[in-house]
Amino acid sequence: MTTGLAACIATAASAQDMITYTTDQPFEDVIFGLENAIIDQGLVIDGTSHVGDMLERTKADVGSDVTIFLKADVYSFCSAAVSRKVMEADPMNIVFCPYDIFVAVSPETPDQTMIGFRSYPEGAMKEVEALLDTIARAAIGQ
């Protein structure tokens, strides 16, 4: 299977930085890869938010006709070991738990699927960022 991976793109989302990867794999394949990559790390998916469906379903209710995503889901999960480590370093790192990875397809690029996560501050939380990077890359076969 060709992955057609693009280089890591750092972009700004509000005041928050994120790390994203783009592939020509279909959304469903990336979701399957993400679920397996999370499980392969010995982690449990706490929840899946179907953000794209919600935005599409409610757009008329909020006075819009704009389709933001063709498909978009956010997967939430945590690691007891990593979470303990980063919260022992600073208990206020609780604000970052659970960890999220999103998968999305934009109307502007319907043949490309993006996977990404927020970047974290310097210090202990960079270990979480490295874990999320490992999972996101595994999800798209990189």
PDB file of C-alpha atoms in Angstrom:
ATOM      1  CA  MET A   1       0.000   0.000   0.000  1.00  0.00           C
ATOM      2  CA  THR A   2       1.352   3.428  -0.889  1.00  0.00           C
ATOM      3  CA  THR A   3       1.280   5.914   1.879  1.00  0.00           C
ATOM      4  CA  GLY A   4       2.160   9.119   0.049  1.00  0.00           C
ATOM      5  CA  LEU A   5       3.273  10.735   3.281  1.00  0.00           C
ATOM      6  CA  ALA A   6       3.970  14.416   3.419  1.00  0.00           C
ATOM      7  CA  ALA A   7       6.531  15.940   5.724  1.00  0.00           C
ATOM      8  CA  CYS A   8       5.501  16.960   9.206  1.00  0.00           C
ATOM      9  CA  ILE A   9       3.657  20.246   9.083  1.00  0.00           C
ATOM     10  CA  ALA A  10       3.635  22.401  12.191  1.00  0.00           C
ATOM     11  CA  THR A  11       0.654  24.732  12.174  1.00  0.00           C
ATOM     12  CA  ALA A  12      -1.043  26.999  14.668  1.00  0.00           C
ATOM     13  CA  ALA A  13      -4.514  26.303  15.995  1.00  0.00           C
ATOM     14  CA  SER A  14      -5.561  29.295  18.057  1.00  0.00           C
ATOM     15  CA  ALA A  15      -2.670  29.778  20.466  1.00  0.00           C
ATOM     16  CA  GLN A  16      -1.910  26.074  20.369  1.00  0.00           C
ATOM     17  CA  ASP A  17       0.653  24.376  18.165  1.00  0.00           C
ATOM     18  CA  MET A  18      -0.028  20.995  16.631  1.00  0.00           C
ATOM     19  CA  ILE A  19       1.830  18.341  14.720  1.00  0.00           C
ATOM     20  CA  THR A  20       0.158  16.833  11.670  1.00  0.00           C
ATOM     21  CA  TYR A  21       0.887  14.246   9.001  1.00  0.00           C
ATOM     22  CA  THR A  22      -0.933  13.867   5.704  1.00  0.00           C
ATOM     23  CA  THR A  23      -1.412  10.661   3.726  1.00  0.00           C
ATOM     24  CA  ASP A  24      -3.332   9.538   0.649  1.00  0.00           C
ATOM     25  CA  GLN A  25      -4.740   6.595   2.639  1.00  0.00           C
ATOM     26  CA  PRO A  26      -8.528   6.636   3.054  1.00  0.00           C
ATOM     27  CA  PHE A  27      -9.963   7.941   6.333  1.00  0.00           C
ATOM     28  CA  GLU A  28     -11.187   4.476   7.332  1.00  0.00           C
ATOM     29  CA  ASP A  29      -7.714   2.958   6.853  1.00  0.00           C
ATOM     30  CA  VAL A  30      -6.109   5.669   8.985  1.00  0.00           C
ATOM     31  CA  ILE A  31      -8.740   5.164  11.709  1.00  0.00           C
ATOM     32  CA  PHE A  32      -8.089   1.411  11.643  1.00  0.00           C
ATOM     33  CA  GLY A  33      -4.351   2.056  11.836  1.00  0.00           C
ATOM     34  CA  LEU A  34      -4.812   4.508  14.704  1.00  0.00           C
ATOM     35  CA  GLU A  35      -6.958   2.130  16.742  1.00  0.00           C
ATOM     36  CA  ASN A  36      -4.371  -0.622  16.277  1.00  0.00           C
ATOM     37  CA  ALA A  37      -1.437   1.686  17.058  1.00  0.00           C
ATOM     38  CA  ILE A  38      -3.079   2.755  20.339  1.00  0.00           C
ATOM     39  CA  ILE A  39      -3.795  -0.853  21.307  1.00  0.00           C
ATOM     40  CA  ASP A  40      -0.273  -1.909  20.267  1.00  0.00           C
ATOM     41  CA  GLN A  41       1.067   0.529  22.872  1.00  0.00           C
ATOM     42  CA  GLY A  42      -0.966  -1.339  25.519  1.00  0.00           C
ATOM     43  CA  LEU A  43      -3.405   1.559  25.834  1.00  0.00           C
ATOM     44  CA  VAL A  44      -7.190   1.651  25.925  1.00  0.00           C
ATOM     45  CA  ILE A  45      -9.264   4.089  23.890  1.00  0.00           C
ATOM     46  CA  ASP A  46     -11.368   6.054  26.391  1.00  0.00           C
ATOM     47  CA  GLY A  47     -13.590   7.644  23.804  1.00  0.00           C
ATOM     48  CA  THR A  48     -14.095   8.698  20.232  1.00  0.00           C
ATOM     49  CA  SER A  49     -15.578  12.078  19.401  1.00  0.00           C
ATOM     50  CA  HIS A  50     -17.211  12.260  15.987  1.00  0.00           C
ATOM     51  CA  VAL A  51     -16.505  15.960  15.568  1.00  0.00           C
ATOM     52  CA  GLY A  52     -17.058  16.023  11.810  1.00  0.00           C
ATOM     53  CA  ASP A  53     -20.497  14.403  12.107  1.00  0.00           C
ATOM     54  CA  MET A  54     -21.511  16.824  14.874  1.00  0.00           C
ATOM     55  CA  LEU A  55     -20.381  19.889  12.925  1.00  0.00           C
ATOM     56  CA  GLU A  56     -22.183  18.738   9.787  1.00  0.00           C
ATOM     57  CA  ARG A  57     -25.357  17.770  11.650  1.00  0.00           C
ATOM     58  CA  THR A  58     -25.591  21.117  13.481  1.00  0.00           C
ATOM     59  CA  LYS A  59     -24.387  23.568  10.843  1.00  0.00           C
ATOM     60  CA  ALA A  60     -27.873  24.747   9.844  1.00  0.00           C
ATOM     61  CA  ASP A  61     -28.873  25.009  13.513  1.00  0.00           C
ATOM     62  CA  VAL A  62     -26.118  27.562  14.094  1.00  0.00           C
ATOM     63  CA  GLY A  63     -26.812  29.471  10.879  1.00  0.00           C
ATOM     64  CA  SER A  64     -24.043  28.084   8.700  1.00  0.00           C
ATOM     65  CA  ASP A  65     -23.836  26.255   5.398  1.00  0.00           C
ATOM     66  CA  VAL A  66     -20.091  25.571   5.562  1.00  0.00           C
ATOM     67  CA  THR A  67     -18.817  22.003   5.584  1.00  0.00           C
ATOM     68  CA  ILE A  68     -15.636  22.118   7.653  1.00  0.00           C
ATOM     69  CA  PHE A  69     -14.677  18.433   7.427  1.00  0.00           C
ATOM     70  CA  LEU A  70     -15.868  15.605   5.221  1.00  0.00           C
ATOM     71  CA  LYS A  71     -14.894  13.292   8.082  1.00  0.00           C
ATOM     72  CA  ALA A  72     -13.255  14.033  11.428  1.00  0.00           C
ATOM     73  CA  ASP A  73     -12.858  11.980  14.606  1.00  0.00           C
ATOM     74  CA  VAL A  74     -10.837  12.542  17.764  1.00  0.00           C
ATOM     75  CA  TYR A  75      -9.561   9.562  19.757  1.00  0.00           C
ATOM     76  CA  SER A  76      -8.921  10.021  23.494  1.00  0.00           C
ATOM     77  CA  PHE A  77      -6.785   7.714  25.607  1.00  0.00           C
ATOM     78  CA  CYS A  78      -4.285   7.775  28.445  1.00  0.00           C
ATOM     79  CA  SER A  79      -1.204   5.930  29.619  1.00  0.00           C
ATOM     80  CA  ALA A  80      -1.064   5.196  33.346  1.00  0.00           C
ATOM     81  CA  ALA A  81       2.726   4.915  33.295  1.00  0.00           C
ATOM     82  CA  VAL A  82       3.418   8.057  31.258  1.00  0.00           C
ATOM     83  CA  SER A  83       0.695  10.065  32.993  1.00  0.00           C
ATOM     84  CA  ARG A  84       2.059   9.185  36.422  1.00  0.00           C
ATOM     85  CA  LYS A  85       5.556  10.184  35.330  1.00  0.00           C
ATOM     86  CA  VAL A  86       4.541  13.576  33.930  1.00  0.00           C
ATOM     87  CA  MET A  87       2.226  14.358  36.842  1.00  0.00           C
ATOM     88  CA  GLU A  88       4.889  13.433  39.377  1.00  0.00           C
ATOM     89  CA  ALA A  89       7.067  15.993  37.596  1.00  0.00           C
ATOM     90  CA  ASP A  90       4.228  18.554  37.816  1.00  0.00           C
ATOM     91  CA  PRO A  91       0.760  17.671  39.146  1.00  0.00           C
ATOM     92  CA  MET A  92      -0.732  20.437  36.984  1.00  0.00           C
ATOM     93  CA  ASN A  93       0.065  18.334  33.904  1.00  0.00           C
ATOM     94  CA  ILE A  94      -3.343  16.834  34.694  1.00  0.00           C
ATOM     95  CA  VAL A  95      -4.706  19.518  32.371  1.00  0.00           C
ATOM     96  CA  PHE A  96      -3.327  17.577  29.399  1.00  0.00           C
ATOM     97  CA  CYS A  97      -4.963  14.224  30.242  1.00  0.00           C
ATOM     98  CA  PRO A  98      -6.490  12.389  28.400  1.00  0.00           C
ATOM     99  CA  TYR A  99      -4.388  12.597  25.268  1.00  0.00           C
ATOM    100  CA  ASP A 100      -6.035  13.122  21.890  1.00  0.00           C
ATOM    101  CA  ILE A 101      -5.200  12.279  18.289  1.00  0.00           C
ATOM    102  CA  PHE A 102      -7.450  13.504  15.481  1.00  0.00           C
ATOM    103  CA  VAL A 103      -8.042  12.151  11.992  1.00  0.00           C
ATOM    104  CA  ALA A 104      -9.712  14.434   9.461  1.00  0.00           C
ATOM    105  CA  VAL A 105     -10.491  14.920   5.789  1.00  0.00           C
ATOM    106  CA  SER A 106     -11.011  18.453   4.504  1.00  0.00           C
ATOM    107  CA  PRO A 107     -13.360  19.340   1.628  1.00  0.00           C
ATOM    108  CA  GLU A 108     -10.430  21.164  -0.010  1.00  0.00           C
ATOM    109  CA  THR A 109      -8.325  17.966  -0.116  1.00  0.00           C
ATOM    110  CA  PRO A 110     -10.781  15.046  -0.178  1.00  0.00           C
ATOM    111  CA  ASP A 111      -8.138  12.543  -1.295  1.00  0.00           C
ATOM    112  CA  GLN A 112      -5.880  13.267   1.670  1.00  0.00           C
ATOM    113  CA  THR A 113      -6.307  12.268   5.287  1.00  0.00           C
ATOM    114  CA  MET A 114      -4.650  14.248   8.051  1.00  0.00           C
ATOM    115  CA  ILE A 115      -3.693  12.814  11.439  1.00  0.00           C
ATOM    116  CA  GLY A 116      -2.372  14.956  14.239  1.00  0.00           C
ATOM    117  CA  PHE A 117      -2.167  16.012  17.840  1.00  0.00           C
ATOM    118  CA  ARG A 118      -1.320  19.056  19.916  1.00  0.00           C
ATOM    119  CA  SER A 119       2.278  19.775  20.760  1.00  0.00           C
ATOM    120  CA  TYR A 120       3.174  19.958  24.425  1.00  0.00           C
ATOM    121  CA  PRO A 121       5.303  22.339  26.494  1.00  0.00           C
ATOM    122  CA  GLU A 122       8.971  21.735  27.138  1.00  0.00           C
ATOM    123  CA  GLY A 123       9.802  19.426  29.987  1.00  0.00           C
ATOM    124  CA  ALA A 124       8.081  16.249  31.087  1.00  0.00           C
ATOM    125  CA  MET A 125       5.183  16.592  28.614  1.00  0.00           C
ATOM    126  CA  LYS A 126       7.542  16.095  25.667  1.00  0.00           C
ATOM    127  CA  GLU A 127       7.440  12.386  26.583  1.00  0.00           C
ATOM    128  CA  VAL A 128       3.697  12.418  25.904  1.00  0.00           C
ATOM    129  CA  GLU A 129       4.308  14.225  22.621  1.00  0.00           C
ATOM    130  CA  ALA A 130       6.824  11.544  21.624  1.00  0.00           C
ATOM    131  CA  LEU A 131       4.282   8.809  22.456  1.00  0.00           C
ATOM    132  CA  LEU A 132       1.591  10.507  20.365  1.00  0.00           C
ATOM    133  CA  ASP A 133       4.054  10.957  17.506  1.00  0.00           C
ATOM    134  CA  THR A 134       4.927   7.250  17.618  1.00  0.00           C
ATOM    135  CA  ILE A 135       1.238   6.325  17.553  1.00  0.00           C
ATOM    136  CA  ALA A 136       0.326   8.758  14.735  1.00  0.00           C
ATOM    137  CA  ARG A 137       3.218   7.609  12.563  1.00  0.00           C
ATOM    138  CA  ALA A 138       2.404   3.944  13.168  1.00  0.00           C
ATOM    139  CA  ALA A 139      -1.217   4.612  12.198  1.00  0.00           C
ATOM    140  CA  ILE A 140      -0.125   5.677   8.713  1.00  0.00           C
ATOM    141  CA  GLY A 141       2.659   3.133   8.355  1.00  0.00           C
ATOM    142  CA  GLN A 142       5.560   5.492   8.829  1.00  0.00           C
TER     143      GLN A 142
END
